[in-house]
Amino acid sequence: MLSSVIATVIILGALSFLIIWTLETVESDRIKTTALIIYLFTFVFMIGNFLVEVARYAITN
């Protein structure tokens, strides 16, 4: 449980950094849009994973 939460937090931090970096440095709108869609999909997936892990922990303890 703890390792999964730590991994989720690290990935969410990296995704947040990549989103900000992409918005500031990428010139092409097509690349920017594609990258943001991929980042946001992963971001939502990781938030869902985090909530499932927390719920699983709450149920078992």
Short mmCIF file of C-alpha atoms in Angstrom, two decimals:
data_model
loop_
_atom_site.label_atom_id
_atom_site.label_comp_id
_atom_site.label_asym_id
_atom_site.label_seq_id
_atom_site.Cartn_x
_atom_site.Cartn_y
_atom_site.Cartn_z
CA MET A 1 0.00 0.00 0.00
CA LEU A 2 2.65 2.52 1.02
CA SER A 3 4.86 1.82 -1.98
CA SER A 4 1.88 2.24 -4.31
CA VAL A 5 0.99 5.59 -2.74
CA ILE A 6 4.60 6.78 -2.94
CA ALA A 7 4.82 5.77 -6.60
CA THR A 8 1.51 7.52 -7.34
CA VAL A 9 2.67 10.74 -5.68
CA ILE A 10 5.97 10.67 -7.59
CA ILE A 11 4.20 10.09 -10.91
CA LEU A 12 1.66 12.83 -10.22
CA GLY A 13 4.48 15.25 -9.41
CA ALA A 14 6.32 14.32 -12.60
CA LEU A 15 3.14 14.74 -14.64
CA SER A 16 2.48 18.14 -13.10
CA PHE A 17 6.01 19.21 -14.01
CA LEU A 18 5.63 17.89 -17.57
CA ILE A 19 2.31 19.70 -18.05
CA ILE A 20 3.82 23.02 -16.95
CA TRP A 21 6.98 22.44 -19.01
CA THR A 22 4.95 21.55 -22.11
CA LEU A 23 2.80 24.66 -21.83
CA GLU A 24 5.85 26.90 -21.51
CA THR A 25 8.29 25.44 -24.04
CA VAL A 26 6.49 23.63 -26.86
CA GLU A 27 5.66 25.85 -29.85
CA SER A 28 3.42 23.60 -31.95
CA ASP A 29 -0.22 23.58 -30.94
CA ARG A 30 -0.74 20.05 -32.27
CA ILE A 31 2.13 18.61 -30.21
CA LYS A 32 1.05 20.63 -27.18
CA THR A 33 -2.53 19.37 -27.42
CA THR A 34 -1.49 15.75 -27.90
CA ALA A 35 0.94 15.88 -24.99
CA LEU A 36 -1.63 17.46 -22.71
CA ILE A 37 -4.23 14.81 -23.59
CA ILE A 38 -1.74 12.04 -22.77
CA TYR A 39 -0.61 13.75 -19.56
CA LEU A 40 -4.17 14.45 -18.39
CA PHE A 41 -5.31 10.89 -19.16
CA THR A 42 -2.44 9.53 -17.10
CA PHE A 43 -3.10 12.11 -14.38
CA VAL A 44 -6.76 11.06 -14.09
CA PHE A 45 -5.79 7.39 -14.12
CA MET A 46 -3.27 7.90 -11.30
CA ILE A 47 -5.78 9.88 -9.20
CA GLY A 48 -8.24 7.01 -9.65
CA ASN A 49 -5.55 4.51 -8.69
CA PHE A 50 -4.71 6.56 -5.61
CA LEU A 51 -8.38 6.73 -4.53
CA VAL A 52 -8.79 2.97 -5.00
CA GLU A 53 -5.70 2.31 -2.87
CA VAL A 54 -6.97 4.61 -0.13
CA ALA A 55 -10.40 2.99 -0.19
CA ARG A 56 -8.83 -0.48 -0.13
CA TYR A 57 -6.72 0.53 2.86
CA ALA A 58 -9.74 2.01 4.66
CA ILE A 59 -11.79 -1.14 4.11
CA THR A 60 -9.11 -3.58 5.25
CA ASN A 61 -8.07 -1.62 8.36
#
